[in-house]
Amino acid sequence: MRKIAMMVGALVLGTAVVAQAATPLETVEARKANFKKIGGAMKASGDTFKSGAPDAAVLKANAAIIAGFADQVPSWFPAGTAVGVGKSEAKPNIWTDKAGFAKAAADFSAAAKGYKAAADTGNVAAAGAALGKLGGTCKGCHETFRQKD
Ligand code: HEC
């Protein structure tokens, strides 16, 4: 029994060590990859509107991708991962204006969920309106917290 408990303990510890092992560079690269997926889903959503015959299924699928990230954004920005790490464009004010960044992330989260809810109904016009609102939250955060080159 005791041996098993120790083994389980070692396993849990092992997992914790792995979770902390991401270097600042890995963190930056992982979050950029996630933002790229979000960007791709936004583009695909916009493109189906531009086609002139918006496809409700495309909207639904892409809204689900974005909503899947809705609550993760703050966790992608541990201290020590600002501009200077790899090709990061994360401005230092993310960590000095914590309340402002948290609000920008919360606005995005609410709008992402709003887009998913609208897209899930199959009502293309409602999804379009929610998509526009969501786009505003990307822009809002980028203007303040993302470095322009
Ligand atoms: C709460 C703030 C915030 C929100 C909301 C946000 N972003 Fe970003 N985004 C950032 C920051 C900061 C970076 C720079 C990250 C880095 O380079 O380390 C970034 C980077 C990106 C990138 C560049 C990724 C790369 O490869 O360099 C894309 C694309 C992107 N965001 C798309 C979006 C889209 C689309 C939305 C809205 C649906 C969005 N973002 C919402 C803060 C945000």
Short mmCIF file of N, CA and C and ligand atoms in Angstrom, two decimals:
data_model
loop_
_atom_site.label_atom_id
_atom_site.label_comp_id
_atom_site.label_asym_id
_atom_site.label_seq_id
_atom_site.Cartn_x
_atom_site.Cartn_y
_atom_site.Cartn_z
N MET A 1 0.83 -1.21 0.00
CA MET A 1 0.00 0.00 0.00
C MET A 1 0.87 1.26 0.00
N ARG A 2 1.81 1.25 0.96
CA ARG A 2 2.65 2.42 1.12
C ARG A 2 3.46 2.69 -0.15
N LYS A 3 3.92 1.58 -0.72
CA LYS A 3 4.72 1.69 -1.95
C LYS A 3 3.88 2.32 -3.07
N ILE A 4 2.64 1.86 -3.16
CA ILE A 4 1.75 2.38 -4.21
C ILE A 4 1.53 3.89 -3.99
N ALA A 5 1.26 4.24 -2.74
CA ALA A 5 1.02 5.67 -2.43
C ALA A 5 2.24 6.49 -2.84
N MET A 6 3.42 5.97 -2.57
CA MET A 6 4.64 6.70 -2.92
C MET A 6 4.77 6.84 -4.44
N MET A 7 4.39 5.76 -5.12
CA MET A 7 4.49 5.82 -6.59
C MET A 7 3.53 6.86 -7.16
N VAL A 8 2.32 6.87 -6.60
CA VAL A 8 1.33 7.85 -7.06
C VAL A 8 1.86 9.26 -6.78
N GLY A 9 2.44 9.42 -5.59
CA GLY A 9 3.01 10.72 -5.23
C GLY A 9 4.08 11.15 -6.22
N ALA A 10 4.92 10.22 -6.59
CA ALA A 10 5.99 10.52 -7.53
C ALA A 10 5.42 10.90 -8.89
N LEU A 11 4.35 10.22 -9.28
CA LEU A 11 3.72 10.52 -10.56
C LEU A 11 3.16 11.93 -10.56
N VAL A 12 2.47 12.28 -9.49
CA VAL A 12 1.86 13.62 -9.39
C VAL A 12 2.96 14.68 -9.45
N LEU A 13 4.01 14.43 -8.70
CA LEU A 13 5.14 15.35 -8.68
C LEU A 13 5.73 15.48 -10.09
N GLY A 14 5.88 14.34 -10.76
CA GLY A 14 6.43 14.33 -12.11
C GLY A 14 5.61 15.20 -13.03
N THR A 15 4.29 15.11 -12.93
CA THR A 15 3.39 15.90 -13.78
C THR A 15 3.59 17.38 -13.51
N ALA A 16 3.69 17.73 -12.22
CA ALA A 16 3.83 19.14 -11.85
C ALA A 16 5.13 19.70 -12.45
N VAL A 17 6.18 18.91 -12.39
CA VAL A 17 7.47 19.37 -12.92
C VAL A 17 7.35 19.61 -14.42
N VAL A 18 6.69 18.69 -15.11
CA VAL A 18 6.53 18.84 -16.56
C VAL A 18 5.75 20.12 -16.87
N ALA A 19 4.70 20.37 -16.08
CA ALA A 19 3.86 21.54 -16.34
C ALA A 19 4.65 22.84 -16.20
N GLN A 20 5.63 22.83 -15.32
CA GLN A 20 6.40 24.06 -15.10
C GLN A 20 7.57 24.19 -16.06
N ALA A 21 7.80 23.16 -16.86
CA ALA A 21 9.03 23.12 -17.63
C ALA A 21 9.04 24.04 -18.84
N ALA A 22 7.87 24.60 -19.23
CA ALA A 22 7.86 25.47 -20.41
C ALA A 22 8.76 26.66 -20.17
N THR A 23 9.71 26.89 -21.06
CA THR A 23 10.59 28.05 -20.94
C THR A 23 9.81 29.28 -21.42
N PRO A 24 10.29 30.50 -21.10
CA PRO A 24 9.61 31.70 -21.60
C PRO A 24 9.46 31.67 -23.12
N LEU A 25 10.49 31.19 -23.82
CA LEU A 25 10.42 31.13 -25.28
C LEU A 25 9.31 30.17 -25.74
N GLU A 26 9.23 29.02 -25.06
CA GLU A 26 8.17 28.06 -25.42
C GLU A 26 6.79 28.65 -25.16
N THR A 27 6.69 29.42 -24.07
CA THR A 27 5.40 30.04 -23.73
C THR A 27 5.00 31.03 -24.82
N VAL A 28 5.98 31.85 -25.25
CA VAL A 28 5.70 32.84 -26.30
C VAL A 28 5.29 32.13 -27.59
N GLU A 29 6.03 31.09 -27.94
CA GLU A 29 5.72 30.40 -29.20
C GLU A 29 4.35 29.72 -29.14
N ALA A 30 4.04 29.15 -27.98
CA ALA A 30 2.74 28.46 -27.84
C ALA A 30 1.59 29.47 -27.94
N ARG A 31 1.75 30.64 -27.32
CA ARG A 31 0.64 31.59 -27.35
C ARG A 31 0.50 32.21 -28.75
N LYS A 32 1.62 32.40 -29.42
CA LYS A 32 1.52 32.90 -30.80
C LYS A 32 0.78 31.89 -31.67
N ALA A 33 1.08 30.61 -31.46
CA ALA A 33 0.39 29.56 -32.23
C ALA A 33 -1.12 29.60 -31.93
N ASN A 34 -1.46 29.81 -30.67
CA ASN A 34 -2.89 29.89 -30.31
C ASN A 34 -3.54 31.11 -30.94
N PHE A 35 -2.85 32.26 -30.89
CA PHE A 35 -3.43 33.47 -31.50
C PHE A 35 -3.58 33.28 -33.02
N LYS A 36 -2.66 32.53 -33.62
CA LYS A 36 -2.77 32.26 -35.06
C LYS A 36 -4.03 31.46 -35.35
N LYS A 37 -4.33 30.49 -34.48
CA LYS A 37 -5.55 29.70 -34.68
C LYS A 37 -6.78 30.60 -34.54
N ILE A 38 -6.74 31.50 -33.56
CA ILE A 38 -7.85 32.44 -33.37
C ILE A 38 -7.96 33.34 -34.61
N GLY A 39 -6.82 33.82 -35.08
CA GLY A 39 -6.81 34.68 -36.27
C GLY A 39 -7.35 33.95 -37.49
N GLY A 40 -6.97 32.70 -37.63
CA GLY A 40 -7.45 31.90 -38.76
C GLY A 40 -8.96 31.71 -38.71
N ALA A 41 -9.47 31.49 -37.51
CA ALA A 41 -10.92 31.28 -37.36
C ALA A 41 -11.68 32.58 -37.61
N MET A 42 -11.06 33.72 -37.24
CA MET A 42 -11.69 35.02 -37.53
C MET A 42 -11.71 35.27 -39.03
N LYS A 43 -10.60 34.93 -39.68
CA LYS A 43 -10.50 35.15 -41.13
C LYS A 43 -11.52 34.27 -41.86
N ALA A 44 -11.59 33.02 -41.48
CA ALA A 44 -12.53 32.10 -42.13
C ALA A 44 -13.97 32.60 -41.93
N SER A 45 -14.24 33.15 -40.76
CA SER A 45 -15.57 33.69 -40.49
C SER A 45 -15.85 34.89 -41.40
N GLY A 46 -14.88 35.78 -41.49
CA GLY A 46 -15.05 36.97 -42.34
C GLY A 46 -15.17 36.59 -43.81
N ASP A 47 -14.37 35.60 -44.21
CA ASP A 47 -14.35 35.20 -45.63
C ASP A 47 -15.70 34.66 -46.09
N THR A 48 -16.39 33.93 -45.21
CA THR A 48 -17.66 33.37 -45.66
C THR A 48 -18.70 34.48 -45.83
N PHE A 49 -18.56 35.56 -45.07
CA PHE A 49 -19.45 36.72 -45.30
C PHE A 49 -19.08 37.39 -46.63
N LYS A 50 -17.77 37.52 -46.85
CA LYS A 50 -17.32 38.19 -48.09
C LYS A 50 -17.74 37.42 -49.33
N SER A 51 -17.94 36.12 -49.19
CA SER A 51 -18.33 35.29 -50.35
C SER A 51 -19.72 35.70 -50.86
N GLY A 52 -20.47 36.41 -50.02
CA GLY A 52 -21.80 36.84 -50.42
C GLY A 52 -22.89 35.86 -50.03
N ALA A 53 -22.51 34.63 -49.70
CA ALA A 53 -23.49 33.63 -49.26
C ALA A 53 -22.95 32.96 -47.99
N PRO A 54 -23.05 33.68 -46.87
CA PRO A 54 -22.45 33.17 -45.62
C PRO A 54 -22.99 31.79 -45.24
N ASP A 55 -22.04 30.93 -44.91
CA ASP A 55 -22.34 29.54 -44.59
C ASP A 55 -22.44 29.39 -43.06
N ALA A 56 -23.63 29.09 -42.58
CA ALA A 56 -23.86 28.98 -41.13
C ALA A 56 -22.98 27.92 -40.49
N ALA A 57 -22.69 26.85 -41.23
CA ALA A 57 -21.87 25.77 -40.66
C ALA A 57 -20.43 26.24 -40.47
N VAL A 58 -19.94 27.06 -41.39
CA VAL A 58 -18.58 27.60 -41.27
C VAL A 58 -18.50 28.52 -40.05
N LEU A 59 -19.53 29.34 -39.89
CA LEU A 59 -19.56 30.25 -38.74
C LEU A 59 -19.58 29.47 -37.44
N LYS A 60 -20.40 28.45 -37.40
CA LYS A 60 -20.53 27.65 -36.18
C LYS A 60 -19.20 26.98 -35.82
N ALA A 61 -18.56 26.39 -36.81
CA ALA A 61 -17.29 25.68 -36.55
C ALA A 61 -16.21 26.64 -36.08
N ASN A 62 -16.12 27.80 -36.71
CA ASN A 62 -15.06 28.75 -36.34
C ASN A 62 -15.34 29.46 -35.03
N ALA A 63 -16.61 29.70 -34.75
CA ALA A 63 -16.97 30.29 -33.46
C ALA A 63 -16.59 29.33 -32.33
N ALA A 64 -16.75 28.04 -32.57
CA ALA A 64 -16.42 27.04 -31.54
C ALA A 64 -14.91 27.04 -31.27
N ILE A 65 -14.11 27.21 -32.33
CA ILE A 65 -12.65 27.26 -32.16
C ILE A 65 -12.28 28.45 -31.27
N ILE A 66 -12.83 29.61 -31.58
CA ILE A 66 -12.47 30.82 -30.83
C ILE A 66 -12.98 30.72 -29.39
N ALA A 67 -14.21 30.26 -29.23
CA ALA A 67 -14.78 30.15 -27.87
C ALA A 67 -13.98 29.15 -27.03
N GLY A 68 -13.36 28.18 -27.69
CA GLY A 68 -12.54 27.20 -26.96
C GLY A 68 -11.35 27.86 -26.27
N PHE A 69 -10.93 29.01 -26.78
CA PHE A 69 -9.80 29.73 -26.18
C PHE A 69 -10.26 30.85 -25.24
N ALA A 70 -11.56 31.06 -25.17
CA ALA A 70 -12.11 32.27 -24.53
C ALA A 70 -11.53 32.57 -23.14
N ASP A 71 -11.41 31.54 -22.33
CA ASP A 71 -10.99 31.80 -20.94
C ASP A 71 -9.51 31.56 -20.71
N GLN A 72 -8.76 31.28 -21.77
CA GLN A 72 -7.35 30.90 -21.59
C GLN A 72 -6.36 32.06 -21.65
N VAL A 73 -6.76 33.14 -22.32
CA VAL A 73 -5.78 34.19 -22.66
C VAL A 73 -4.93 34.66 -21.46
N PRO A 74 -5.52 34.98 -20.31
CA PRO A 74 -4.66 35.47 -19.21
C PRO A 74 -3.58 34.47 -18.82
N SER A 75 -3.86 33.17 -18.95
CA SER A 75 -2.88 32.15 -18.54
C SER A 75 -1.71 32.03 -19.52
N TRP A 76 -1.83 32.69 -20.68
CA TRP A 76 -0.74 32.63 -21.67
C TRP A 76 0.33 33.68 -21.40
N PHE A 77 0.15 34.49 -20.37
CA PHE A 77 1.06 35.62 -20.13
C PHE A 77 1.69 35.59 -18.75
N PRO A 78 2.48 34.53 -18.45
CA PRO A 78 3.20 34.55 -17.18
C PRO A 78 4.28 35.65 -17.23
N ALA A 79 4.69 36.13 -16.06
CA ALA A 79 5.74 37.16 -16.00
C ALA A 79 6.99 36.65 -16.72
N GLY A 80 7.72 37.57 -17.33
CA GLY A 80 8.98 37.19 -17.98
C GLY A 80 8.80 36.74 -19.42
N THR A 81 7.64 37.06 -20.03
CA THR A 81 7.42 36.64 -21.42
C THR A 81 7.04 37.83 -22.32
N ALA A 82 7.59 38.99 -22.00
CA ALA A 82 7.29 40.20 -22.78
C ALA A 82 8.20 40.31 -24.00
N VAL A 83 8.03 41.38 -24.74
CA VAL A 83 8.92 41.76 -25.84
C VAL A 83 10.37 41.52 -25.41
N GLY A 84 11.16 40.93 -26.28
CA GLY A 84 12.54 40.60 -25.91
C GLY A 84 12.73 39.10 -25.86
N VAL A 85 11.63 38.39 -25.58
CA VAL A 85 11.69 36.92 -25.59
C VAL A 85 11.27 36.47 -26.99
N GLY A 86 12.20 35.87 -27.71
CA GLY A 86 11.91 35.44 -29.08
C GLY A 86 11.37 36.61 -29.89
N LYS A 87 10.27 36.37 -30.59
CA LYS A 87 9.68 37.44 -31.40
C LYS A 87 8.43 38.00 -30.74
N SER A 88 8.38 37.94 -29.42
CA SER A 88 7.16 38.39 -28.74
C SER A 88 6.86 39.86 -29.00
N GLU A 89 5.58 40.13 -29.16
CA GLU A 89 5.07 41.50 -29.32
C GLU A 89 4.27 41.91 -28.09
N ALA A 90 4.46 41.20 -27.00
CA ALA A 90 3.69 41.48 -25.78
C ALA A 90 4.30 42.66 -25.04
N LYS A 91 3.57 43.76 -24.95
CA LYS A 91 4.10 44.97 -24.31
C LYS A 91 4.18 44.80 -22.79
N PRO A 92 5.18 45.43 -22.18
CA PRO A 92 5.36 45.31 -20.73
C PRO A 92 4.15 45.78 -19.91
N ASN A 93 3.31 46.65 -20.51
CA ASN A 93 2.16 47.13 -19.72
C ASN A 93 1.14 46.02 -19.41
N ILE A 94 1.29 44.87 -20.05
CA ILE A 94 0.42 43.72 -19.71
C ILE A 94 0.59 43.41 -18.22
N TRP A 95 1.81 43.57 -17.73
CA TRP A 95 2.10 43.20 -16.34
C TRP A 95 2.04 44.40 -15.39
N THR A 96 2.10 45.62 -15.93
CA THR A 96 2.00 46.78 -15.04
C THR A 96 0.55 47.24 -14.93
N ASP A 97 -0.21 47.08 -16.01
CA ASP A 97 -1.64 47.42 -15.99
C ASP A 97 -2.45 46.12 -15.96
N LYS A 98 -2.32 45.40 -14.87
CA LYS A 98 -2.95 44.08 -14.78
C LYS A 98 -4.46 44.16 -14.90
N ALA A 99 -5.05 45.20 -14.30
CA ALA A 99 -6.52 45.33 -14.35
C ALA A 99 -6.97 45.60 -15.77
N GLY A 100 -6.23 46.45 -16.47
CA GLY A 100 -6.59 46.77 -17.85
C GLY A 100 -6.50 45.55 -18.76
N PHE A 101 -5.45 44.77 -18.55
CA PHE A 101 -5.28 43.58 -19.38
C PHE A 101 -6.36 42.54 -19.05
N ALA A 102 -6.65 42.41 -17.77
CA ALA A 102 -7.70 41.45 -17.35
C ALA A 102 -9.04 41.84 -17.96
N LYS A 103 -9.31 43.15 -18.02
CA LYS A 103 -10.58 43.61 -18.60
C LYS A 103 -10.61 43.32 -20.10
N ALA A 104 -9.50 43.58 -20.77
CA ALA A 104 -9.44 43.31 -22.22
C ALA A 104 -9.67 41.82 -22.49
N ALA A 105 -9.08 40.98 -21.64
CA ALA A 105 -9.25 39.53 -21.82
C ALA A 105 -10.69 39.11 -21.51
N ALA A 106 -11.29 39.74 -20.50
CA ALA A 106 -12.68 39.40 -20.13
C ALA A 106 -13.66 39.85 -21.21
N ASP A 107 -13.40 41.02 -21.80
CA ASP A 107 -14.25 41.52 -22.90
C ASP A 107 -14.20 40.54 -24.08
N PHE A 108 -12.98 40.08 -24.37
CA PHE A 108 -12.80 39.11 -25.46
C PHE A 108 -13.56 37.82 -25.14
N SER A 109 -13.41 37.34 -23.92
CA SER A 109 -14.06 36.09 -23.52
C SER A 109 -15.58 36.18 -23.69
N ALA A 110 -16.15 37.28 -23.21
CA ALA A 110 -17.61 37.45 -23.31
C ALA A 110 -18.04 37.52 -24.77
N ALA A 111 -17.27 38.26 -25.58
CA ALA A 111 -17.63 38.40 -26.99
C ALA A 111 -17.46 37.08 -27.75
N ALA A 112 -16.44 36.30 -27.38
CA ALA A 112 -16.22 35.00 -28.04
C ALA A 112 -17.38 34.06 -27.74
N LYS A 113 -17.84 34.09 -26.49
CA LYS A 113 -18.98 33.24 -26.12
C LYS A 113 -20.25 33.74 -26.79
N GLY A 114 -20.35 35.06 -26.93
CA GLY A 114 -21.51 35.65 -27.60
C GLY A 114 -21.55 35.25 -29.07
N TYR A 115 -20.38 35.22 -29.68
CA TYR A 115 -20.31 34.82 -31.09
C TYR A 115 -20.72 33.35 -31.23
N LYS A 116 -20.22 32.52 -30.33
CA LYS A 116 -20.58 31.09 -30.41
C LYS A 116 -22.08 30.90 -30.22
N ALA A 117 -22.63 31.60 -29.24
CA ALA A 117 -24.08 31.45 -28.97
C ALA A 117 -24.89 31.86 -30.20
N ALA A 118 -24.48 32.97 -30.83
CA ALA A 118 -25.21 33.44 -32.01
C ALA A 118 -25.04 32.48 -33.18
N ALA A 119 -23.78 32.02 -33.39
CA ALA A 119 -23.52 31.11 -34.51
C ALA A 119 -24.26 29.79 -34.33
N ASP A 120 -24.36 29.34 -33.08
CA ASP A 120 -25.04 28.07 -32.80
C ASP A 120 -26.52 28.10 -33.18
N THR A 121 -27.12 29.28 -33.20
CA THR A 121 -28.54 29.37 -33.57
C THR A 121 -28.74 29.20 -35.08
N GLY A 122 -27.66 29.38 -35.84
CA GLY A 122 -27.78 29.29 -37.29
C GLY A 122 -28.25 30.59 -37.93
N ASN A 123 -28.49 31.60 -37.10
CA ASN A 123 -28.92 32.91 -37.61
C ASN A 123 -27.67 33.69 -38.06
N VAL A 124 -27.49 33.74 -39.36
CA VAL A 124 -26.28 34.31 -39.92
C VAL A 124 -26.15 35.80 -39.61
N ALA A 125 -27.23 36.53 -39.65
CA ALA A 125 -27.18 37.97 -39.37
C ALA A 125 -26.76 38.22 -37.93
N ALA A 126 -27.32 37.45 -37.01
CA ALA A 126 -26.95 37.60 -35.59
C ALA A 126 -25.49 37.23 -35.39
N ALA A 127 -25.05 36.17 -36.07
CA ALA A 127 -23.64 35.75 -35.95
C ALA A 127 -22.73 36.85 -36.49
N GLY A 128 -23.14 37.48 -37.58
CA GLY A 128 -22.35 38.56 -38.16
C GLY A 128 -22.19 39.73 -37.21
N ALA A 129 -23.28 40.07 -36.54
CA ALA A 129 -23.22 41.18 -35.58
C ALA A 129 -22.30 40.83 -34.42
N ALA A 130 -22.41 39.59 -33.94
CA ALA A 130 -21.56 39.15 -32.82
C ALA A 130 -20.10 39.08 -33.24
N LEU A 131 -19.88 38.70 -34.49
CA LEU A 131 -18.51 38.63 -35.02
C LEU A 131 -17.88 40.03 -35.05
N GLY A 132 -18.66 41.00 -35.44
CA GLY A 132 -18.16 42.38 -35.48
C GLY A 132 -17.77 42.86 -34.08
N LYS A 133 -18.61 42.51 -33.13
CA LYS A 133 -18.33 42.89 -31.74
C LYS A 133 -17.04 42.22 -31.25
N LEU A 134 -16.91 40.95 -31.60
CA LEU A 134 -15.72 40.19 -31.19
C LEU A 134 -14.46 40.82 -31.79
N GLY A 135 -14.54 41.19 -33.06
CA GLY A 135 -13.39 41.82 -33.72
C GLY A 135 -12.94 43.09 -33.00
N GLY A 136 -13.89 43.80 -32.46
CA GLY A 136 -13.57 45.01 -31.71
C GLY A 136 -12.75 44.72 -30.46
N THR A 137 -12.97 43.55 -29.87
CA THR A 137 -12.22 43.22 -28.64
C THR A 137 -10.79 42.82 -28.98
N CYS A 138 -10.57 42.25 -30.17
CA CYS A 138 -9.20 41.92 -30.59
C CYS A 138 -8.44 43.24 -30.73
N LYS A 139 -9.05 44.13 -31.50
CA LYS A 139 -8.44 45.42 -31.80
C LYS A 139 -8.16 46.20 -30.50
N GLY A 140 -9.15 46.18 -29.62
CA GLY A 140 -9.01 46.91 -28.36
C GLY A 140 -7.80 46.46 -27.56
N CYS A 141 -7.61 45.16 -27.48
CA CYS A 141 -6.47 44.65 -26.71
C CYS A 141 -5.16 44.93 -27.46
N HIS A 142 -5.17 44.67 -28.75
CA HIS A 142 -3.93 44.87 -29.53
C HIS A 142 -3.45 46.31 -29.48
N GLU A 143 -4.37 47.26 -29.58
CA GLU A 143 -3.98 48.67 -29.59
C GLU A 143 -3.22 49.06 -28.33
N THR A 144 -3.60 48.46 -27.23
CA THR A 144 -2.98 48.83 -25.96
C THR A 144 -1.82 47.92 -25.56
N PHE A 145 -1.97 46.64 -25.85
CA PHE A 145 -1.03 45.68 -25.24
C PHE A 145 -0.14 44.93 -26.22
N ARG A 146 -0.34 45.15 -27.52
CA ARG A 146 0.51 44.44 -28.48
C ARG A 146 1.39 45.45 -29.21
N GLN A 147 2.67 45.17 -29.21
CA GLN A 147 3.66 46.04 -29.83
C GLN A 147 3.52 46.03 -31.36
N LYS A 148 3.49 47.21 -31.93
CA LYS A 148 3.55 47.26 -33.39
C LYS A 148 5.01 47.42 -33.78
N ASP A 149 5.46 46.74 -34.81
CA ASP A 149 6.89 46.73 -35.15
C ASP A 149 7.36 48.02 -35.75
C1 HEC B 1 -6.37 40.47 -23.98
C2 HEC B 1 -5.56 40.85 -25.08
C3 HEC B 1 -5.77 40.25 -26.45
C4 HEC B 1 -6.94 39.90 -27.06
C5 HEC B 1 -8.35 40.04 -26.53
C6 HEC B 1 -6.59 39.41 -28.36
N1 HEC B 1 -5.24 39.44 -28.54
FE1 HEC B 1 -4.24 38.85 -30.19
N2 HEC B 1 -2.48 39.24 -29.25
C7 HEC B 1 -2.33 39.82 -28.00
C8 HEC B 1 -0.94 39.99 -27.69
C9 HEC B 1 -0.36 40.60 -26.43
C10 HEC B 1 -0.23 39.46 -28.78
C11 HEC B 1 1.29 39.37 -28.95
C12 HEC B 1 1.76 38.02 -28.35
C13 HEC B 1 3.24 37.81 -28.50
O1 HEC B 1 3.79 38.14 -29.59
O2 HEC B 1 3.88 37.33 -27.55
C14 HEC B 1 -1.23 39.01 -29.75
C15 HEC B 1 -0.93 38.44 -30.98
C16 HEC B 1 -1.86 38.07 -31.92
C17 HEC B 1 -1.54 37.52 -33.23
C18 HEC B 1 -0.15 37.31 -33.79
C19 HEC B 1 0.33 35.90 -33.52
C20 HEC B 1 1.75 35.72 -34.04
O3 HEC B 1 1.99 34.73 -34.73
O4 HEC B 1 2.63 36.56 -33.78
C21 HEC B 1 -2.73 37.30 -33.87
C22 HEC B 1 -2.92 36.74 -35.29
C23 HEC B 1 -3.78 37.70 -32.97
N3 HEC B 1 -3.22 38.14 -31.79
C24 HEC B 1 -5.12 37.62 -33.28
C25 HEC B 1 -6.14 37.96 -32.39
C26 HEC B 1 -7.55 37.92 -32.71
C27 HEC B 1 -8.11 37.57 -34.08
C28 HEC B 1 -8.22 38.28 -31.58
C29 HEC B 1 -9.70 38.40 -31.36
C30 HEC B 1 -10.57 37.35 -31.84
C31 HEC B 1 -7.21 38.56 -30.56
N4 HEC B 1 -5.97 38.37 -31.08
C32 HEC B 1 -7.51 38.99 -29.28
C33 HEC B 1 -3.35 40.20 -27.18
C34 HEC B 1 -4.69 39.95 -27.39
#
